[in-house]
Coordinates of N, CA and C and ligand atoms in Angstrom, one line a residue:
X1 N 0.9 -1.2 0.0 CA 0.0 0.0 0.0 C 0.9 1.2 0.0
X2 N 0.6 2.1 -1.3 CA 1.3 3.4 -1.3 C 1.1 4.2 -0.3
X3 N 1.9 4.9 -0.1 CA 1.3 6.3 1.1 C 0.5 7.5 0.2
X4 N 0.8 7.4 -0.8 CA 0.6 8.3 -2.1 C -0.8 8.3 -2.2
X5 N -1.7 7.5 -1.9 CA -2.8 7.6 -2.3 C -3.7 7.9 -1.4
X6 N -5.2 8.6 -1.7 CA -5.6 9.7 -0.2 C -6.8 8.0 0.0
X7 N -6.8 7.8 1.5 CA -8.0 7.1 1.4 C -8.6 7.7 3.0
X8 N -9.7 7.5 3.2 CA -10.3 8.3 4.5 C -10.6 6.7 5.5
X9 N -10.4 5.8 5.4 CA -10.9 4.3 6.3 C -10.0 3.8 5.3
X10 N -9.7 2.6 6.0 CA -8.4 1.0 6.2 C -8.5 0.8 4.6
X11 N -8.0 1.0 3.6 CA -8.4 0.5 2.4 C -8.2 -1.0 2.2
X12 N -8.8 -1.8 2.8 CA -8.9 -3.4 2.4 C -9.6 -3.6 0.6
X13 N -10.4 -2.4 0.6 CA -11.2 -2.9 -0.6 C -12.2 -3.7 -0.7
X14 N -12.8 -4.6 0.4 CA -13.9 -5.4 0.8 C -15.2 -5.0 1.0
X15 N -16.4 -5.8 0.5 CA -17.3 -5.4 0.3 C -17.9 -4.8 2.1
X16 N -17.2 -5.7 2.9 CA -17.5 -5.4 4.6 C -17.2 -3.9 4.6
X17 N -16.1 -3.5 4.1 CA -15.7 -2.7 4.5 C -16.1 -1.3 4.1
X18 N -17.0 -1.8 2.8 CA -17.3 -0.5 2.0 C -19.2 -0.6 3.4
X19 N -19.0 -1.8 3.2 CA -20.6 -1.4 4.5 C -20.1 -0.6 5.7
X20 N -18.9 -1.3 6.2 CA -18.7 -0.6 7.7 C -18.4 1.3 7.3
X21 N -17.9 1.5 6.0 CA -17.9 2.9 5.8 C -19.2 3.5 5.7
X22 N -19.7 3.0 4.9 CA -21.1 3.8 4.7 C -22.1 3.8 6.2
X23 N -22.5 2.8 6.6 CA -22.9 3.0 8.1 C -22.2 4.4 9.1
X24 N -21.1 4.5 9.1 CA -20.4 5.8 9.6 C -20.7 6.7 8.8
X25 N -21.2 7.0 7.4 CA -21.3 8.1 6.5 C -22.6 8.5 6.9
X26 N -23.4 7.2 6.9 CA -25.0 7.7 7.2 C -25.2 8.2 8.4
X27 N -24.7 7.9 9.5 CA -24.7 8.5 11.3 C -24.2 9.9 10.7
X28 N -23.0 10.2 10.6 CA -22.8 11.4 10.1 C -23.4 12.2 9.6
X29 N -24.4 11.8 8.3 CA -25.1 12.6 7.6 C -26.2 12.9 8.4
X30 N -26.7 11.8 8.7 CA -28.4 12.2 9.4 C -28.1 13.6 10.5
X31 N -26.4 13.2 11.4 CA -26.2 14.0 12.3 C -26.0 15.6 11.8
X32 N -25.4 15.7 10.4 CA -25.2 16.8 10.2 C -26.5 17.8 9.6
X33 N -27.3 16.4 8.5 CA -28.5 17.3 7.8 C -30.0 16.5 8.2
X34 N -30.5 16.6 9.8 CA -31.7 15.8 9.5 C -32.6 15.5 9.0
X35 N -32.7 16.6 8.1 CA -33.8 16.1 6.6 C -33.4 15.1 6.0
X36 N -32.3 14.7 6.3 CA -32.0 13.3 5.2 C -32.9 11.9 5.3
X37 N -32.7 11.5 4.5 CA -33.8 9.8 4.3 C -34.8 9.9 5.2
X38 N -35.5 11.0 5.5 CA -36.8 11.4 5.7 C -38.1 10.9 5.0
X39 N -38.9 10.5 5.4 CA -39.6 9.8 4.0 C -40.4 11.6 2.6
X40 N -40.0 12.4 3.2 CA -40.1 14.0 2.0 C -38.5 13.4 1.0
X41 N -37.4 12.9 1.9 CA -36.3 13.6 1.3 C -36.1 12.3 0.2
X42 N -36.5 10.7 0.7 CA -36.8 9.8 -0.2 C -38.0 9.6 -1.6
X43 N -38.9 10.3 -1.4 CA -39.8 10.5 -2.0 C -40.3 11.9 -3.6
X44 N -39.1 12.0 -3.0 CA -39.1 14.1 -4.1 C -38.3 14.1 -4.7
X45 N -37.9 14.0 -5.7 CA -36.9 14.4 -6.2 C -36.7 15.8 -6.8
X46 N -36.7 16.5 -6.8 CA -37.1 17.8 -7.3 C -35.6 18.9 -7.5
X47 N -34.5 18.6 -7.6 CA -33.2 19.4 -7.8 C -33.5 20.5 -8.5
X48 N -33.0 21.6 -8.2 CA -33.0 23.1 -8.8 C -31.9 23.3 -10.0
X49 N -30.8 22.6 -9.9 CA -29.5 22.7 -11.0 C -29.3 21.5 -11.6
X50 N -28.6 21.4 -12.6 CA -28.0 20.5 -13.3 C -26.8 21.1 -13.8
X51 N -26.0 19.6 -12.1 CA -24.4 20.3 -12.3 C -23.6 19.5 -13.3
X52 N -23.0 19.6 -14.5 CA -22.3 18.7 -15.7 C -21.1 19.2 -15.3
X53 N -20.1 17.9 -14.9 CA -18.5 18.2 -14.3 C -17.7 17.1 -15.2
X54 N -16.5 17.4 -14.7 CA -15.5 16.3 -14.9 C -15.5 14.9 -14.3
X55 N -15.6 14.1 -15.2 CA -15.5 13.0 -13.9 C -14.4 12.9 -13.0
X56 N -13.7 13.8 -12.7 CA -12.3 13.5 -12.1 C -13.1 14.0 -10.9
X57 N -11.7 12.7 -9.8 CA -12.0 12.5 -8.1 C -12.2 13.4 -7.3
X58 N -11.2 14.5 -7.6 CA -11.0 15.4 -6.7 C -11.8 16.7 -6.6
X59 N -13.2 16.5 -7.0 CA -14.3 17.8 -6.9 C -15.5 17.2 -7.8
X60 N -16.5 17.6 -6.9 CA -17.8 17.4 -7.4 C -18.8 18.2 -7.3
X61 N -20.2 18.2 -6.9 CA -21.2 19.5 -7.2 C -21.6 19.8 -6.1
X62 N -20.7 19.4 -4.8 CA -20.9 19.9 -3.5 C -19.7 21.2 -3.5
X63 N -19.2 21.7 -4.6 CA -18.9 22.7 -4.2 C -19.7 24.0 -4.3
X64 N -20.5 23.9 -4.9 CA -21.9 24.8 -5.4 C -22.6 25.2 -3.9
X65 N -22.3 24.1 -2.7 CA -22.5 24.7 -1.7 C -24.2 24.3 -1.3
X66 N -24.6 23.6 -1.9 CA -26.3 22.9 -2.0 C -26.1 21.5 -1.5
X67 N -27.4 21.5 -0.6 CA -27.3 20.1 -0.1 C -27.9 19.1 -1.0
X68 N -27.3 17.5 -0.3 CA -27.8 16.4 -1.0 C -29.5 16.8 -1.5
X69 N -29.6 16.2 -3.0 CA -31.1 16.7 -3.3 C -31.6 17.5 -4.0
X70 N -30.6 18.6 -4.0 CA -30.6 19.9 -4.7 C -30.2 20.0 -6.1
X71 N -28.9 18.8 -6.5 CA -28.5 19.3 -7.8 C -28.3 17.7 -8.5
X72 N -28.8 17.4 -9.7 CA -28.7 16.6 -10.3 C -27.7 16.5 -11.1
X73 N -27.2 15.3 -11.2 CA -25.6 15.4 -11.5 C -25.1 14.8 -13.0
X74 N -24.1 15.4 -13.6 CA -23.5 14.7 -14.4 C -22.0 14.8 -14.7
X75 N -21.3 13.6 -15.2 CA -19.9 13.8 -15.1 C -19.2 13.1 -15.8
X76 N -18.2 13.7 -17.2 CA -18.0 12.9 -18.3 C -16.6 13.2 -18.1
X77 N -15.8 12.9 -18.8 CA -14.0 13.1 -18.8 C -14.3 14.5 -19.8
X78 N -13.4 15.4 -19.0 CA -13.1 16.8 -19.3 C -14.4 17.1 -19.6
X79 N -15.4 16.9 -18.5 CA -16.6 17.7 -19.0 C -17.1 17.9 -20.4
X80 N -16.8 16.8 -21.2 CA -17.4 17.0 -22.8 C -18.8 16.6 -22.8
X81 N -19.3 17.6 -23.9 CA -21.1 17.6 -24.0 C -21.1 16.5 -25.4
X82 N -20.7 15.4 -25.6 CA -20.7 14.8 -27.4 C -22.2 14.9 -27.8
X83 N -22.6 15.3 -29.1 CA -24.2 15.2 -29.1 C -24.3 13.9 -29.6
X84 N -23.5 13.2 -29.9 CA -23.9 11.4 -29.6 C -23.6 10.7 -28.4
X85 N -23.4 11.3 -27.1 CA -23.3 10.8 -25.9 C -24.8 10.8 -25.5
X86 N -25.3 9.4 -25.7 CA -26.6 9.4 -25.7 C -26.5 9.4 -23.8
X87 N -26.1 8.9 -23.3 CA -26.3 9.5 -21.7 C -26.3 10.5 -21.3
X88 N -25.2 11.5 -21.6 CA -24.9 13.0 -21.8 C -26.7 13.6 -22.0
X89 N -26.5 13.2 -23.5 CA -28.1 14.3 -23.9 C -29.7 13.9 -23.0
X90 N -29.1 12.6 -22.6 CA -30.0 11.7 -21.8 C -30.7 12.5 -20.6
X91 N -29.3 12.8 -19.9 CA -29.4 13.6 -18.6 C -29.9 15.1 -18.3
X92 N -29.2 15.2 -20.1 CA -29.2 16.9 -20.4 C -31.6 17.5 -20.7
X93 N -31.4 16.3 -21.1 CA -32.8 16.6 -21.7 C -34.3 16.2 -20.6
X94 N -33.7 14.7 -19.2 CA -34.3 14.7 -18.1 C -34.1 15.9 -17.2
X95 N -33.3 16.7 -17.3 CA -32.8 17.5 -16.4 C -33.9 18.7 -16.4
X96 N -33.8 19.2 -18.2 CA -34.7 20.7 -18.4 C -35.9 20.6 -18.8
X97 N -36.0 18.7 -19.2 CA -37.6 18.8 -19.7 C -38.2 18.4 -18.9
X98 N -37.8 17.6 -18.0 CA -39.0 16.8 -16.7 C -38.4 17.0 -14.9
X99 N -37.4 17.8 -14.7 CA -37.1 18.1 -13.7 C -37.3 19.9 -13.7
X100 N -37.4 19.8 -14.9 CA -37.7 21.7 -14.9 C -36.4 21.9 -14.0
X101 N -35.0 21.4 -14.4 CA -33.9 22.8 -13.2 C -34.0 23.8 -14.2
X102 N -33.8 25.0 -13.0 CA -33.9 26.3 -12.6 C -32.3 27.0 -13.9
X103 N -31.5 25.7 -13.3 CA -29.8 26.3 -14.0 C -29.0 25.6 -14.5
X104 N -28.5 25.6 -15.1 CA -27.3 24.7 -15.9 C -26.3 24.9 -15.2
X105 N -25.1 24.3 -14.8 CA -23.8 24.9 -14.4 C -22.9 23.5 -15.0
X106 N -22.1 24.3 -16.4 CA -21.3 23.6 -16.5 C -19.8 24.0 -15.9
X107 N -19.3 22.7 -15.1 CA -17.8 23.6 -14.7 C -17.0 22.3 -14.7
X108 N -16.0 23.4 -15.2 CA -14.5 22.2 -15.8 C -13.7 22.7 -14.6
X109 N -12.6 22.1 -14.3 CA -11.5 22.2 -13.2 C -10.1 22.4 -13.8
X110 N -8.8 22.9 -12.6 CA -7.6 23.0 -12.8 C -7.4 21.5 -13.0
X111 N -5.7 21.0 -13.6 CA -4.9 20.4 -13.7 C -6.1 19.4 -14.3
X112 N -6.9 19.2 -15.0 CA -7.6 18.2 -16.0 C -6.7 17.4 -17.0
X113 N -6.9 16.1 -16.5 CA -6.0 14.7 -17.2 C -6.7 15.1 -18.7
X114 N -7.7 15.0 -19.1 CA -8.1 15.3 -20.4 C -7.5 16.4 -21.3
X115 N -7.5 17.1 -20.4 CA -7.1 18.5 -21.3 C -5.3 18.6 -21.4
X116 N -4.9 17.9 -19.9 CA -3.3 17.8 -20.2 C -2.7 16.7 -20.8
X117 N -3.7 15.7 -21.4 CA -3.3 14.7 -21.8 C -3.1 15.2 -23.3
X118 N -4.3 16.2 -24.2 CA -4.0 16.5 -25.2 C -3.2 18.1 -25.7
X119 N -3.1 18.6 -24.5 CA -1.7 19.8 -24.4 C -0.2 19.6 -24.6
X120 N -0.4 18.2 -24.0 CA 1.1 17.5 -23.9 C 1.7 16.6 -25.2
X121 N 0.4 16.4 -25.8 CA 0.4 15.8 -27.5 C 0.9 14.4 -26.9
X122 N -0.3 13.9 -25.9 CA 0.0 12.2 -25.4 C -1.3 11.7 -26.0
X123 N -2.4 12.4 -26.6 CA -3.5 11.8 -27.2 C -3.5 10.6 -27.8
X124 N -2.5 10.7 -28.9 CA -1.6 9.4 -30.2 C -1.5 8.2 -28.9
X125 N -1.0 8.4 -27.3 CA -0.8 7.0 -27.0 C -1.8 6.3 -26.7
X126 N -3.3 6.8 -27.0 CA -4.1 6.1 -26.1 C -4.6 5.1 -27.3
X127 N -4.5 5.7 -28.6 CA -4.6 5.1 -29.8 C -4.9 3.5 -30.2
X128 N -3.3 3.1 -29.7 CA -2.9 2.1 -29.8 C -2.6 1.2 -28.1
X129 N -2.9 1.7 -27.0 CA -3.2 1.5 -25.8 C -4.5 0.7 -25.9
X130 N -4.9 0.3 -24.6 CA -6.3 0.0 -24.2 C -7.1 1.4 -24.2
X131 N -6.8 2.5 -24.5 CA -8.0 3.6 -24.4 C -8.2 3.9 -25.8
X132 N -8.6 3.2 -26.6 CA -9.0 3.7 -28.1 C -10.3 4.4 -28.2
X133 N -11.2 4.2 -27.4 CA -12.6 4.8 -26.8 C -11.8 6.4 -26.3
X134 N -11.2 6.2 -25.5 CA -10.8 7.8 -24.8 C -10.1 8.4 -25.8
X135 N -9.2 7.9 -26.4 CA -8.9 8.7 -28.0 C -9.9 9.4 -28.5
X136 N -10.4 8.8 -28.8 CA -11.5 9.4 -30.0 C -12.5 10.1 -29.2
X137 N -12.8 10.1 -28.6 CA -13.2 10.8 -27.2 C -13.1 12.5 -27.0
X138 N -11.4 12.4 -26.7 CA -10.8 13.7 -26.5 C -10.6 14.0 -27.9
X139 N -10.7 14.0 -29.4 CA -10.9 14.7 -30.1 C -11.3 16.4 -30.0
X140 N -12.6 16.0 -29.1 CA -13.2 17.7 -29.2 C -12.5 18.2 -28.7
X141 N -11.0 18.1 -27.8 CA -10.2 18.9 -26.6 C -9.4 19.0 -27.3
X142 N -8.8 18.5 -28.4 CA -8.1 18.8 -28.9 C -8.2 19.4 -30.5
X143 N -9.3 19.9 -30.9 CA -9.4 20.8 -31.7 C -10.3 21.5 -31.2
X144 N -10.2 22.2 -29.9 CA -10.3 23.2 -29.1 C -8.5 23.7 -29.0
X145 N -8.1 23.2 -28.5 CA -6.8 23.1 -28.3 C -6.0 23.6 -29.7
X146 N -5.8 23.4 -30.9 CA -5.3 23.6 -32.0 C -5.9 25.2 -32.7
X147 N -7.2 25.4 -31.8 CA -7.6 26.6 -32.3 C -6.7 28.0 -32.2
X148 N -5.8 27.6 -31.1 CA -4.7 28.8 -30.7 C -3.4 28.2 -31.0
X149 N -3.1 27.8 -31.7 CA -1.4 27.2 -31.9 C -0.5 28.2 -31.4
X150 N -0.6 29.6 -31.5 CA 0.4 30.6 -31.0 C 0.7 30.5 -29.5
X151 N -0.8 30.4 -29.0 CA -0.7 30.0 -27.5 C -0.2 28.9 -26.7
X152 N -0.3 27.5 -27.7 CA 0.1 26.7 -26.9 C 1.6 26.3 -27.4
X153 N 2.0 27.3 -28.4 CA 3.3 27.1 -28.5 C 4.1 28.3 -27.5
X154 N 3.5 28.8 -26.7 CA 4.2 30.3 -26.4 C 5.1 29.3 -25.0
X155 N 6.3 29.8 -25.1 CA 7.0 29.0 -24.1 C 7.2 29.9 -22.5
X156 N 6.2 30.9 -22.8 CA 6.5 31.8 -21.7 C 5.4 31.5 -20.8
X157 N 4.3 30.4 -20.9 CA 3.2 30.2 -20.5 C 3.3 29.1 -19.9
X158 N 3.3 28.5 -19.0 CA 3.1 27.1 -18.2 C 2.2 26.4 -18.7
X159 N 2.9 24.7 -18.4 CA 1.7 23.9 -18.7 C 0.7 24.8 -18.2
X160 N 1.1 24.7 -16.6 CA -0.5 24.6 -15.7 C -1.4 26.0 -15.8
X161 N -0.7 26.9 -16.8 CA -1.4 28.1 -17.2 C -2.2 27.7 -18.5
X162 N -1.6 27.1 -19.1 CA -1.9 26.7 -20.5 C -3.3 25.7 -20.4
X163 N -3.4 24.8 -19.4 CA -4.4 23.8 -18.9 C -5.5 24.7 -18.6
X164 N -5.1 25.7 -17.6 CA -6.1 26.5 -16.8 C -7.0 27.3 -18.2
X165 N -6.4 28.0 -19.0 CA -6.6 28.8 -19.9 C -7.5 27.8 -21.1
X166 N -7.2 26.4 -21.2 CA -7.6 25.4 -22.2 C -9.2 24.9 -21.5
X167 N -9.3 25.0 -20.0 CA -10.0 24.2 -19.7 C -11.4 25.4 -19.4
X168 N -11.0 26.6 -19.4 CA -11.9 28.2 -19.7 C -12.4 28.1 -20.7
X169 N -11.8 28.0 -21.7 CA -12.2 27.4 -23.0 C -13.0 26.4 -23.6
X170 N -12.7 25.2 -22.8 CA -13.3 24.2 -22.9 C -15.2 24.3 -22.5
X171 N -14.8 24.7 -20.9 CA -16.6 25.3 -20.6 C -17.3 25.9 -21.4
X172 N -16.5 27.1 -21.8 CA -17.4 27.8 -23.1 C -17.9 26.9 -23.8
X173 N -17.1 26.2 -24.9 CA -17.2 25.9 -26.0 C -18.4 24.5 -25.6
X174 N -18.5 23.9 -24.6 CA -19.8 23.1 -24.3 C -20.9 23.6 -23.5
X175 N -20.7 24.6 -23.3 CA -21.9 25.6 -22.6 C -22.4 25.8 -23.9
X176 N -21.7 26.7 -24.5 CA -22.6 26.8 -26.2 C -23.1 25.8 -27.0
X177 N -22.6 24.3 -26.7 CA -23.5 23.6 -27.6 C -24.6 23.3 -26.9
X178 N -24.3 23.0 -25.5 CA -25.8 23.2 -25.0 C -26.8 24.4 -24.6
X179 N -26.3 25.8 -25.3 CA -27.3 26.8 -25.6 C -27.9 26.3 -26.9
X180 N -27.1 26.2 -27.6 CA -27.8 26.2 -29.0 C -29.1 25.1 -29.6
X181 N -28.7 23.9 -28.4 CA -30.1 23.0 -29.0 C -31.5 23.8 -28.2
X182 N -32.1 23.3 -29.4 CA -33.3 23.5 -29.6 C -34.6 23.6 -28.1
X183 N -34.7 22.5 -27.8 CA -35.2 22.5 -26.6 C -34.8 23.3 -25.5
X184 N -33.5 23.8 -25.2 CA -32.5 24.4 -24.1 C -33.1 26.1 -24.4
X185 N -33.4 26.5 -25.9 CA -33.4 27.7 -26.4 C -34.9 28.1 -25.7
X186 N -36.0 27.0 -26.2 CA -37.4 27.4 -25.4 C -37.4 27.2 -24.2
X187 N -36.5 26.5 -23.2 CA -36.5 26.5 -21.4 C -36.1 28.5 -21.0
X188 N -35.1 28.5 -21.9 CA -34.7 30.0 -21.4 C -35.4 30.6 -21.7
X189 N -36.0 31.1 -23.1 CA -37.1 31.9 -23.6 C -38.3 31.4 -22.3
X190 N -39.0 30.4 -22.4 CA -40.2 30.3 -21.7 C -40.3 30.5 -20.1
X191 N -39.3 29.9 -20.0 CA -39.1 29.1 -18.4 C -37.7 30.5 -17.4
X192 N -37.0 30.9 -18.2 CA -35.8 32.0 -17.5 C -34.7 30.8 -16.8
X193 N -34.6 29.9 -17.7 CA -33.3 29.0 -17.3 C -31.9 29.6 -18.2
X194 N -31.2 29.4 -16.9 CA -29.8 29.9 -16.5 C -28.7 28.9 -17.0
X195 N -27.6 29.4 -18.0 CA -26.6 28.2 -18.0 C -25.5 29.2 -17.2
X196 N -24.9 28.6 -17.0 CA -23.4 28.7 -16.0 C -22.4 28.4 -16.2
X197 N -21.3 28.7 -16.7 CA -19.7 28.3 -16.6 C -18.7 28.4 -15.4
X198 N -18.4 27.7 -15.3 CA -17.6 27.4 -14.1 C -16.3 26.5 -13.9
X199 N -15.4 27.4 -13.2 CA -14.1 26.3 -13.3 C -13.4 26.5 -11.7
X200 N -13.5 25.0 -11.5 CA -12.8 24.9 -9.9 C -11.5 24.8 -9.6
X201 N -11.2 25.5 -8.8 CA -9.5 25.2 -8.4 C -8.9 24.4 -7.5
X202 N -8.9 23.7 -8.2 CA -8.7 22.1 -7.3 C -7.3 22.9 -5.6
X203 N -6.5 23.6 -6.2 CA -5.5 24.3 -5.1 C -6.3 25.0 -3.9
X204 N -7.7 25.6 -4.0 CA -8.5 26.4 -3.6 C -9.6 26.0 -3.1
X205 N -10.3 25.5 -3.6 CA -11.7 24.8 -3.6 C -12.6 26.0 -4.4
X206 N -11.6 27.0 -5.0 CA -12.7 28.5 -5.1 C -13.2 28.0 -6.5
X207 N -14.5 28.8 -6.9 CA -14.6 28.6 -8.3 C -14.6 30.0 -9.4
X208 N -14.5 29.8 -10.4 CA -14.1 31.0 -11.3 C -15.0 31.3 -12.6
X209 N -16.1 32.1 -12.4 CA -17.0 32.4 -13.7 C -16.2 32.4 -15.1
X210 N -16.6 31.6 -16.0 CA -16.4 31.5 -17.1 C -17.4 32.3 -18.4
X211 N -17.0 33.3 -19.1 CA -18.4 34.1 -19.6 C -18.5 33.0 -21.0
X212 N -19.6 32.6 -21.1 CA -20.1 31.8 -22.0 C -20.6 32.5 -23.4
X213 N -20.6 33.7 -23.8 CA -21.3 34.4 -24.8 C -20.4 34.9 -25.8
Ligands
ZN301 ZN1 -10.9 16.7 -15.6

């Protein structure tokens, strides 16, 4: 067992052990929010947002600061919107057509494996790897990425500036395709639904408005 790796309980990995965690998670919760598994808080589902993230470990849509309940979730590598990710449009279209949320908030994060995997021009290994799915995948991040050649050749700019700057970019550019369908266009017109760009600092926990227009 590495020391390297963050684990909060004994990491055996056993199915016991993921019970004996969760039992301690749920005392905790009930003690912190006692609306929880209430038979209102089992019964409703009713979320105000629909938060679309990164699937990466290290942040999720509890930084928005809303409790369990509140925000309906989704979370793809580097936050990509594909319009053939039929789960993606799945979630996208339960979200604003039969949950009626109130907001969109898409937010991408610092130091993103997606985006530094195609900054670094390591895209080509996944090719011929077991990730031939994640290849073709990060396409869209990487002609995002090719759209500024001056920038990502500028050697005066840091990877981790260059990521930060790629992954601002990145929000945009999937906040816009989910302005632009059709259904999303009559929620705002009819309904006053909100989309939102957002990018978390994994160093910080702060988050950083991204202008989408
Ligand atoms: Zn990421």
């Amino acid at each position: 067992m590495g020391t390297d790796i963050l684990t909060t309980i004994e990491p055996s990995y056993s199915s016991s052990n993921l019970l004996v965690a969760n039992k301690e998670w749920a005392s905790s919760m009930k003690t912190s929010n006692p609306s929880m598994f209430t038979p209102f808080a089992t019964t409703n589902h009713t979320p105000h947002t629909l938060f679309f993230g990164c699937s990466d470990a290290r942040y999720n849509e509890s930084c928005l600061g809303y409790a369990a309940g509140e925000v309906f979730t989704f979370k793809t590598i580097a936050n990509i919107v594909l319009e053939n990710d039929l789960s993606a449009q799945s979630a996208l279209e339960y979200a604003v057509n039969v949950l009626n949320v109130k907001q969109i908030v898409i937010c991408g994060h610092t130091d993103c494996g997606g985006i530094n995997t195609c900054l670094l021009n390591r895209r080509n290994g996944l090719k011929d790897g077991h990730c031939s799915h994640l290849y073709s995948y990060l396409d869209d991040i990487e002609q995002l990425r090719d759209e500024d050649i001056d920038f990502n050749l500028n050697k005066n700019v840091s990877i981790t500036q260059k990521g930060k700057e790629l992954a601002f970019r990145n929000v945009r550019k999937q906040a816009q395709k989910i302005a632009q369908k059709d259904f999303i266009k009559i929620a705002i017109q009819e309904r006053g639904l909100r989309i939102h760009g957002l990018i978390y600092n994994l160093d910080s926990g702060l988050l950083e408005k991204v202008e989408i227009n």
